Amino acid sequence: LEPFAIYSGEAVSVTTLIALLVCLIPTTIGGLLSAIGIAGMDRLVQRNVLAMSGRAVEAAGDVDVLLLDKTGTITLGNRQATRFVPLTGVDEREVARAALLSSLPDETPEGRSIVLLAKERYGLSDEEDPSAAFIPFSAMTRMSGVDLNGAHGGVPIQTIRKGAADAVAAYVSEHGGDTSHNDELRQSVDSIARAGSTPLVVAETEASSNSAMEHARVLGVIELKDIVKGGMRARFDEMRRMGIRTIMITGDNPLTAAAIAKESGVDDFLAQATPETKMKLIREQQTGGRLVAMTGDGTNDAPALAQADVGVAMNTGTQAAKEAANMVDLDSNPTKLIEVVEVGKQLLITRGALTTFSIANDVAKYFAIIPAAFSITYPQLQALNVMGLSTPHSAVLSAVIFNALIIIALIPLALRGVKYRPMPAAELLRRNLLIYGVGGIIVPFLGIKLIDMLITRIGLA
């Protein structure tokens, strides 16, 4: 303004310069940003989610891709064994016994349901063999099982394994097993998978007394049924309208994954997932310029949680997973990831709406301050005084008072947040421009004029 003042030969008062500085820079949004950020983190805390930083909440609002575990997130997560399917030449009771022995130490819903089905249908005992050495499930082997009869004295005489079809088939082949029933096994597995159920293949190996492996074979298949949660398709349709792509992550085979994906309405799926394939998928999405969010609870999920832009670890998960993630869900509910994204979206929508209002608000104040500063020197600028403010002094004072009051008035909205509505970005932008852009121009015109009338009436200007 100094060049204008020199050119006009009129000095601009310090009061006017300070008023210009206060009113014409975006002080409104500057004063509200911290309130918006704190409110976003508080909404997560109300949902029992701890965010390690405000940046994590903001990133959740920008997410383009959601990686969701099938079990417990998309489905109810309590898969139940419904039947045992033996291969030719194998008795169904034999399959049930092997499945029971390999599931006795398994505390998952699937493991308990296998034991229960074998006991109820065949009256089998659930007493554990003291010589048994149980093999826990591993994401690398994709199998679990038990080693029997002398397991603690060296090489086991009998082993039982249950798990993914290809992993168990490879295990049998490695031990010189019979592969003549592979076609029959594949048909049984595919039939179960196409129905949306999960097939678990059961196999055994037996050794002679000198511990030389002499026999390995696949016994049959266990069918596990799971149910897609109600309302998931509607939630995914909502995500799609927001431009978010959903990908289901599962250890199931491609046929089962495809059936569940079709029923639930996800955009894509990753079947037979391992820590390496999860990492590869995340990097591929990020290479395309997308932001990725995922949940996890195991040590093997830690690299993927660290790689994802938003990683939500379950509170019941391992320490490694919680340290790698930037959020922790205290309820250990994988479905919470969708709510986290909604909170992030609301934070960004609120910030965008109030920024639009702030900029429009500043434009309106130009019509009060600029004529007040220069209308005496440049009478033509009086045309900008569309509000008809009484005097230059009252115009400056009204604008400064309004600027202070509007920040206080907007704090409740910043804390409550603009109501979240799932819609495309272009439609959301049009809505914000209409409501907060036009409103940001009209409100200052009315507010400054009312304040001007008040201070003129009481003689402050």
Short mmCIF file of C-alpha atoms in Angstrom, two decimals, residues 53-426:
data_model
loop_
_atom_site.label_atom_id
_atom_site.label_comp_id
_atom_site.label_asym_id
_atom_site.label_seq_id
_atom_site.Cartn_x
_atom_site.Cartn_y
_atom_site.Cartn_z
CA SER A 53 -0.66 -38.22 14.77
CA GLY A 54 -3.08 -35.79 13.16
CA ARG A 55 -1.42 -36.55 9.84
CA ALA A 56 -2.71 -40.13 10.06
CA VAL A 57 -6.30 -38.85 10.40
CA GLU A 58 -5.84 -36.56 7.40
CA ALA A 59 -4.36 -39.41 5.36
CA ALA A 60 -7.43 -41.51 6.19
CA GLY A 61 -9.58 -38.86 4.53
CA ASP A 62 -7.51 -39.02 1.34
CA VAL A 63 -7.53 -42.83 1.08
CA ASP A 64 -8.26 -44.25 -2.38
CA VAL A 65 -7.90 -47.98 -1.65
CA LEU A 66 -9.13 -50.05 1.31
CA LEU A 67 -7.54 -53.44 1.97
CA LEU A 68 -9.96 -55.45 4.11
CA ASP A 69 -9.48 -58.89 5.64
CA LYS A 70 -12.29 -61.23 4.67
CA THR A 71 -12.65 -63.05 7.99
CA GLY A 72 -14.19 -60.89 10.69
CA THR A 73 -14.43 -57.80 8.48
CA ILE A 74 -16.52 -58.80 5.48
CA THR A 75 -17.78 -62.06 6.93
CA LEU A 76 -18.90 -62.83 10.48
CA GLY A 77 -15.59 -64.56 11.10
CA ASN A 78 -16.96 -67.63 12.87
CA ARG A 79 -16.57 -70.19 10.11
CA GLN A 80 -18.11 -73.50 11.12
CA ALA A 81 -17.24 -76.99 9.91
CA THR A 82 -20.31 -78.50 8.26
CA ARG A 83 -19.09 -81.76 6.73
CA PHE A 84 -16.13 -84.02 5.98
CA VAL A 85 -15.66 -85.05 2.34
CA PRO A 86 -13.46 -88.18 2.02
CA LEU A 87 -11.57 -89.17 -1.12
CA THR A 88 -12.17 -92.54 -2.77
CA GLY A 89 -11.02 -95.41 -0.59
CA VAL A 90 -11.05 -93.36 2.62
CA ASP A 91 -13.72 -93.69 5.30
CA GLU A 92 -15.39 -90.45 6.39
CA ARG A 93 -14.78 -91.38 10.03
CA GLU A 94 -11.05 -91.56 9.24
CA VAL A 95 -11.11 -88.03 7.85
CA ALA A 96 -13.02 -86.84 10.94
CA ARG A 97 -10.50 -88.45 13.32
CA ALA A 98 -7.50 -86.89 11.55
CA ALA A 99 -9.25 -83.49 11.44
CA LEU A 100 -10.06 -83.74 15.16
CA LEU A 101 -6.51 -84.68 16.19
CA SER A 102 -5.01 -81.79 14.20
CA SER A 103 -7.54 -79.31 15.66
CA LEU A 104 -7.48 -80.16 19.38
CA PRO A 105 -5.13 -77.29 20.36
CA ASP A 106 -6.73 -74.88 17.86
CA GLU A 107 -8.65 -72.19 19.80
CA THR A 108 -10.05 -70.48 16.71
CA PRO A 109 -13.78 -70.79 15.94
CA GLU A 110 -12.88 -72.99 12.95
CA GLY A 111 -10.77 -75.36 15.04
CA ARG A 112 -13.37 -75.69 17.78
CA SER A 113 -16.13 -76.34 15.23
CA ILE A 114 -14.10 -79.17 13.62
CA VAL A 115 -13.65 -80.86 17.00
CA LEU A 116 -17.33 -80.39 17.84
CA LEU A 117 -18.51 -81.80 14.51
CA ALA A 118 -16.26 -84.87 14.77
CA LYS A 119 -17.44 -85.57 18.34
CA GLU A 120 -21.14 -85.08 17.62
CA ARG A 121 -21.26 -86.97 14.33
CA TYR A 122 -18.90 -89.85 15.11
CA GLY A 123 -18.60 -89.89 18.91
CA LEU A 124 -14.83 -89.42 18.74
CA SER A 125 -12.85 -88.66 21.90
CA ASP A 126 -11.19 -85.27 22.31
CA GLU A 127 -8.53 -86.56 24.68
CA GLU A 128 -5.08 -85.36 23.64
CA ASP A 129 -2.25 -87.83 23.00
CA PRO A 130 0.58 -87.06 25.50
CA SER A 131 3.15 -87.89 22.80
CA ALA A 132 1.66 -85.37 20.36
CA ALA A 133 3.56 -82.31 19.18
CA PHE A 134 1.20 -79.73 17.74
CA ILE A 135 2.23 -77.63 14.73
CA PRO A 136 0.59 -74.15 14.76
CA PHE A 137 -0.67 -72.51 11.60
CA SER A 138 1.86 -70.40 9.72
CA ALA A 139 1.23 -67.86 6.99
CA MET A 140 4.27 -69.26 5.20
CA THR A 141 3.29 -72.96 5.24
CA ARG A 142 -0.48 -72.27 5.27
CA MET A 143 -0.93 -75.46 7.27
CA SER A 144 -1.27 -76.65 10.85
CA GLY A 145 -1.26 -80.14 12.28
CA VAL A 146 0.12 -82.63 14.75
CA ASP A 147 3.05 -85.08 14.95
CA LEU A 148 2.21 -88.33 16.77
CA ASN A 149 3.82 -91.48 18.21
CA GLY A 150 7.32 -90.62 19.30
CA ALA A 151 7.36 -87.00 18.26
CA HIS A 152 9.51 -86.07 21.24
CA GLY A 153 12.06 -88.82 20.59
CA GLY A 154 13.05 -87.82 17.10
CA VAL A 155 11.34 -88.25 13.74
CA PRO A 156 7.56 -88.66 14.18
CA ILE A 157 5.98 -91.95 13.11
CA GLN A 158 2.71 -90.30 12.06
CA THR A 159 1.95 -86.75 11.03
CA ILE A 160 -1.35 -85.08 10.20
CA ARG A 161 -1.64 -81.79 8.34
CA LYS A 162 -4.65 -79.66 7.46
CA GLY A 163 -4.65 -76.45 5.44
CA ALA A 164 -4.80 -74.93 1.96
CA ALA A 165 -5.24 -77.49 -0.82
CA ASP A 166 -2.06 -76.68 -2.75
CA ALA A 167 0.05 -76.48 0.43
CA VAL A 168 -1.15 -79.88 1.71
CA ALA A 169 -0.83 -81.47 -1.74
CA ALA A 170 2.76 -80.23 -1.95
CA TYR A 171 3.45 -81.61 1.55
CA VAL A 172 2.17 -85.06 0.51
CA SER A 173 4.20 -84.95 -2.71
CA GLU A 174 7.37 -84.03 -0.79
CA HIS A 175 6.90 -87.15 1.33
CA GLY A 176 6.48 -89.41 -1.68
CA GLY A 177 2.72 -89.63 -1.34
CA ASP A 178 0.06 -90.97 -3.68
CA THR A 179 -0.99 -88.32 -6.22
CA SER A 180 -3.46 -90.46 -8.17
CA HIS A 181 -6.43 -88.77 -6.49
CA ASN A 182 -5.31 -85.20 -7.25
CA ASP A 183 -8.06 -84.70 -9.86
CA GLU A 184 -10.72 -85.90 -7.46
CA LEU A 185 -9.28 -83.67 -4.74
CA ARG A 186 -9.34 -80.66 -7.06
CA GLN A 187 -12.98 -81.30 -7.97
CA SER A 188 -14.00 -81.52 -4.30
CA VAL A 189 -12.07 -78.36 -3.41
CA ASP A 190 -13.47 -76.42 -6.39
CA SER A 191 -17.03 -77.52 -5.65
CA ILE A 192 -16.79 -76.31 -2.04
CA ALA A 193 -15.06 -73.08 -3.07
CA ARG A 194 -17.67 -72.20 -5.71
CA ALA A 195 -20.33 -72.41 -3.02
CA GLY A 196 -18.47 -69.69 -1.10
CA SER A 197 -17.22 -72.08 1.58
CA THR A 198 -13.61 -72.62 2.59
CA PRO A 199 -12.05 -76.04 1.86
CA LEU A 200 -9.41 -77.36 4.25
CA VAL A 201 -7.55 -80.45 3.00
CA VAL A 202 -6.48 -83.13 5.50
CA ALA A 203 -3.52 -85.45 4.87
CA GLU A 204 -1.39 -87.88 6.84
CA THR A 205 2.04 -89.47 6.61
CA GLU A 206 3.12 -92.69 8.32
CA ALA A 207 6.60 -94.09 8.91
CA SER A 208 7.89 -97.56 9.67
CA SER A 209 9.40 -98.45 13.03
CA ASN A 210 12.86 -97.35 11.84
CA SER A 211 11.39 -93.89 11.04
CA ALA A 212 11.71 -94.26 7.27
CA MET A 213 8.77 -92.54 5.59
CA GLU A 214 6.81 -95.15 3.68
CA HIS A 215 3.31 -93.76 3.13
CA ALA A 216 1.69 -90.35 2.61
CA ARG A 217 -1.83 -89.62 1.37
CA VAL A 218 -4.60 -87.03 1.25
CA LEU A 219 -7.60 -88.17 3.30
CA GLY A 220 -10.25 -85.66 2.33
CA VAL A 221 -11.61 -82.15 2.69
CA ILE A 222 -13.28 -80.22 5.53
CA GLU A 223 -15.95 -77.70 4.47
CA LEU A 224 -16.05 -74.46 6.49
CA LYS A 225 -19.00 -72.15 5.94
CA ASP A 226 -18.96 -68.43 6.73
CA ILE A 227 -21.63 -65.75 6.34
CA VAL A 228 -21.20 -62.31 4.78
CA LYS A 229 -22.22 -59.57 7.25
CA GLY A 230 -25.49 -57.84 6.57
CA GLY A 231 -25.26 -54.44 4.90
CA MET A 232 -21.73 -54.92 3.55
CA ARG A 233 -22.80 -54.48 -0.08
CA ALA A 234 -24.44 -51.15 0.76
CA ARG A 235 -21.30 -50.01 2.60
CA PHE A 236 -19.12 -50.90 -0.37
CA ASP A 237 -21.51 -49.15 -2.77
CA GLU A 238 -21.13 -46.10 -0.53
CA MET A 239 -17.33 -46.35 -0.70
CA ARG A 240 -17.54 -46.66 -4.47
CA ARG A 241 -19.60 -43.47 -4.74
CA MET A 242 -16.83 -41.72 -2.80
CA GLY A 243 -14.27 -42.97 -5.32
CA ILE A 244 -12.72 -45.51 -2.89
CA ARG A 245 -11.73 -48.92 -4.25
CA THR A 246 -12.18 -51.90 -1.91
CA ILE A 247 -9.98 -55.00 -2.06
CA MET A 248 -10.65 -58.12 0.01
CA ILE A 249 -7.60 -59.92 1.42
CA THR A 250 -7.98 -63.62 2.18
CA GLY A 251 -5.99 -66.79 2.53
CA ASP A 252 -8.75 -68.71 0.74
CA ASN A 253 -8.29 -70.08 -2.75
CA PRO A 254 -9.36 -67.93 -5.73
CA LEU A 255 -12.71 -69.69 -6.23
CA THR A 256 -13.85 -69.13 -2.62
CA ALA A 257 -12.52 -65.57 -2.71
CA ALA A 258 -14.37 -64.85 -5.95
CA ALA A 259 -17.66 -66.19 -4.52
CA ILE A 260 -17.38 -64.09 -1.33
CA ALA A 261 -16.26 -61.01 -3.31
CA LYS A 262 -19.28 -61.29 -5.61
CA GLU A 263 -21.70 -61.72 -2.71
CA SER A 264 -20.27 -58.86 -0.63
CA GLY A 265 -19.76 -56.41 -3.52
CA VAL A 266 -16.04 -55.61 -3.13
CA ASP A 267 -14.24 -54.29 -6.20
CA ASP A 268 -11.40 -56.83 -6.19
CA PHE A 269 -9.74 -59.51 -4.07
CA LEU A 270 -6.34 -60.97 -3.29
CA ALA A 271 -6.58 -64.74 -2.74
CA GLN A 272 -4.07 -67.01 -0.98
CA ALA A 273 -2.50 -63.88 0.49
CA THR A 274 0.93 -63.96 2.11
CA PRO A 275 2.90 -61.10 3.72
CA GLU A 276 4.89 -60.76 0.49
CA THR A 277 1.85 -60.54 -1.77
CA LYS A 278 0.25 -57.96 0.56
CA MET A 279 3.35 -55.79 0.38
CA LYS A 280 3.46 -56.15 -3.40
CA LEU A 281 -0.20 -55.13 -3.72
CA ILE A 282 0.26 -52.06 -1.51
CA ARG A 283 3.31 -50.91 -3.45
CA GLU A 284 1.54 -51.40 -6.77
CA GLN A 285 -1.36 -49.23 -5.60
CA GLN A 286 0.95 -46.55 -4.23
CA THR A 287 3.00 -46.51 -7.42
CA GLY A 288 -0.21 -45.56 -9.21
CA GLY A 289 -0.54 -42.51 -6.94
CA ARG A 290 -3.15 -44.00 -4.60
CA LEU A 291 -3.28 -43.85 -0.81
CA VAL A 292 -3.82 -47.23 0.86
CA ALA A 293 -5.40 -48.16 4.21
CA MET A 294 -5.35 -51.61 5.81
CA THR A 295 -5.79 -53.44 9.10
CA GLY A 296 -3.64 -56.13 10.69
CA ASP A 297 -2.83 -57.81 13.97
CA GLY A 298 0.08 -60.21 13.46
CA THR A 299 3.82 -59.83 13.32
CA ASN A 300 3.67 -60.88 9.67
CA ASP A 301 1.33 -57.90 9.03
CA ALA A 302 3.84 -55.39 10.42
CA PRO A 303 5.71 -54.67 7.14
CA ALA A 304 2.44 -54.09 5.26
CA LEU A 305 1.05 -51.89 8.07
CA ALA A 306 4.20 -49.79 7.97
CA GLN A 307 4.05 -49.53 4.17
CA ALA A 308 0.37 -48.53 4.05
CA ASP A 309 -0.49 -44.83 4.29
CA VAL A 310 -3.02 -45.66 7.01
CA GLY A 311 -2.33 -48.77 9.06
CA VAL A 312 -4.78 -49.75 11.80
CA ALA A 313 -3.48 -52.38 14.22
CA MET A 314 -5.73 -54.40 16.51
CA ASN A 315 -5.16 -53.91 20.24
CA THR A 316 -5.13 -57.69 20.68
CA GLY A 317 -2.40 -57.95 18.05
CA THR A 318 1.34 -58.24 18.49
CA GLN A 319 3.57 -55.43 19.66
CA ALA A 320 5.29 -55.38 16.29
CA ALA A 321 1.99 -54.74 14.50
CA LYS A 322 1.02 -51.91 16.89
CA GLU A 323 4.40 -50.22 16.52
CA ALA A 324 4.29 -50.46 12.71
CA ALA A 325 0.76 -48.99 12.42
CA ASN A 326 -0.16 -45.33 12.82
CA MET A 327 -3.47 -46.14 14.53
CA VAL A 328 -4.54 -48.72 17.13
CA ASP A 329 -8.12 -49.96 17.49
CA LEU A 330 -8.77 -50.67 21.17
CA ASP A 331 -11.85 -52.76 20.31
CA SER A 332 -9.88 -54.93 17.87
CA ASN A 333 -12.70 -54.66 15.34
CA PRO A 334 -11.38 -54.86 11.75
CA THR A 335 -14.58 -53.30 10.40
CA LYS A 336 -13.58 -50.08 12.20
CA LEU A 337 -11.32 -49.22 9.23
CA ILE A 338 -14.37 -48.02 7.29
CA GLU A 339 -15.33 -45.73 10.19
CA VAL A 340 -11.75 -44.41 10.38
CA VAL A 341 -11.93 -43.43 6.71
CA GLU A 342 -15.30 -41.72 7.28
CA VAL A 343 -13.85 -39.68 10.18
CA GLY A 344 -10.90 -38.67 8.00
CA LYS A 345 -13.26 -37.69 5.18
CA GLN A 346 -15.34 -35.60 7.58
CA LEU A 347 -12.20 -33.81 8.81
CA LEU A 348 -11.15 -32.93 5.26
CA ILE A 349 -14.70 -31.93 4.27
CA THR A 350 -14.91 -29.65 7.32
CA ARG A 351 -11.55 -28.08 6.60
CA GLY A 352 -12.44 -27.60 2.91
CA ALA A 353 -15.83 -26.09 3.73
CA LEU A 354 -14.43 -23.63 6.29
CA THR A 355 -11.51 -22.73 3.99
CA THR A 356 -14.03 -21.91 1.25
CA PHE A 357 -16.01 -19.82 3.73
CA SER A 358 -12.83 -18.08 4.92
CA ILE A 359 -11.72 -17.08 1.41
CA ALA A 360 -15.21 -15.85 0.47
CA ASN A 361 -15.35 -14.05 3.81
CA ASP A 362 -12.11 -12.18 3.00
CA VAL A 363 -13.45 -11.15 -0.43
CA ALA A 364 -16.49 -9.55 1.24
CA LYS A 365 -14.26 -7.61 3.65
CA TYR A 366 -12.42 -6.01 0.74
CA PHE A 367 -15.57 -4.00 0.06
CA ALA A 368 -15.39 -2.56 3.58
CA ILE A 369 -11.66 -1.90 4.05
CA ILE A 370 -10.45 -0.74 0.63
CA PRO A 371 -13.02 2.11 0.22
CA ALA A 372 -12.29 3.17 3.82
CA ALA A 373 -8.57 3.36 3.14
CA PHE A 374 -8.58 5.20 -0.18
CA SER A 375 -12.00 6.68 -0.93
CA ILE A 376 -10.90 10.15 0.16
CA THR A 377 -7.92 10.13 -2.19
CA TYR A 378 -9.68 8.13 -4.91
CA PRO A 379 -13.39 9.02 -4.77
CA GLN A 380 -14.06 6.48 -7.50
CA LEU A 381 -13.44 3.69 -4.96
CA GLN A 382 -16.55 4.79 -3.11
CA ALA A 383 -18.42 2.67 -5.68
CA LEU A 384 -17.07 -0.38 -3.83
CA ASN A 385 -18.86 0.70 -0.66
CA VAL A 386 -21.90 -1.36 -1.60
CA MET A 387 -22.73 -1.87 2.07
CA GLY A 388 -23.19 1.86 2.54
CA LEU A 389 -20.98 1.99 5.64
CA SER A 390 -21.22 5.27 7.55
CA THR A 391 -17.60 6.43 7.71
CA PRO A 392 -14.12 5.06 6.94
CA HIS A 393 -13.56 4.78 10.71
CA SER A 394 -16.75 2.77 11.26
CA ALA A 395 -15.95 0.57 8.24
CA VAL A 396 -12.54 -0.42 9.60
CA LEU A 397 -13.88 -0.96 13.13
CA SER A 398 -16.86 -3.02 11.90
CA ALA A 399 -14.62 -5.26 9.78
CA VAL A 400 -12.21 -5.91 12.69
CA ILE A 401 -15.05 -6.69 15.14
CA PHE A 402 -16.74 -9.00 12.63
CA ASN A 403 -13.43 -10.78 11.96
CA ALA A 404 -13.08 -11.55 15.68
CA LEU A 405 -16.70 -12.65 16.14
CA ILE A 406 -16.85 -14.95 13.10
CA ILE A 407 -13.98 -17.12 14.39
CA ILE A 408 -15.79 -17.60 17.72
CA ALA A 409 -19.06 -18.33 15.88
CA LEU A 410 -17.44 -21.00 13.68
CA ILE A 411 -15.64 -22.91 16.49
CA PRO A 412 -18.73 -25.09 17.27
CA LEU A 413 -18.97 -26.08 13.58
CA ALA A 414 -15.23 -26.83 13.48
CA LEU A 415 -15.55 -29.08 16.54
CA ARG A 416 -18.78 -30.78 15.46
CA GLY A 417 -17.67 -31.12 11.85
CA VAL A 418 -19.60 -30.67 8.64
CA LYS A 419 -22.04 -33.56 8.22
CA TYR A 420 -20.44 -36.37 6.26
CA ARG A 421 -22.24 -37.40 3.08
CA PRO A 422 -20.76 -40.00 0.73
CA MET A 423 -20.57 -38.37 -2.71
CA PRO A 424 -18.06 -37.86 -5.54
CA ALA A 425 -15.43 -35.13 -5.13
CA ALA A 426 -16.84 -32.98 -7.95
#
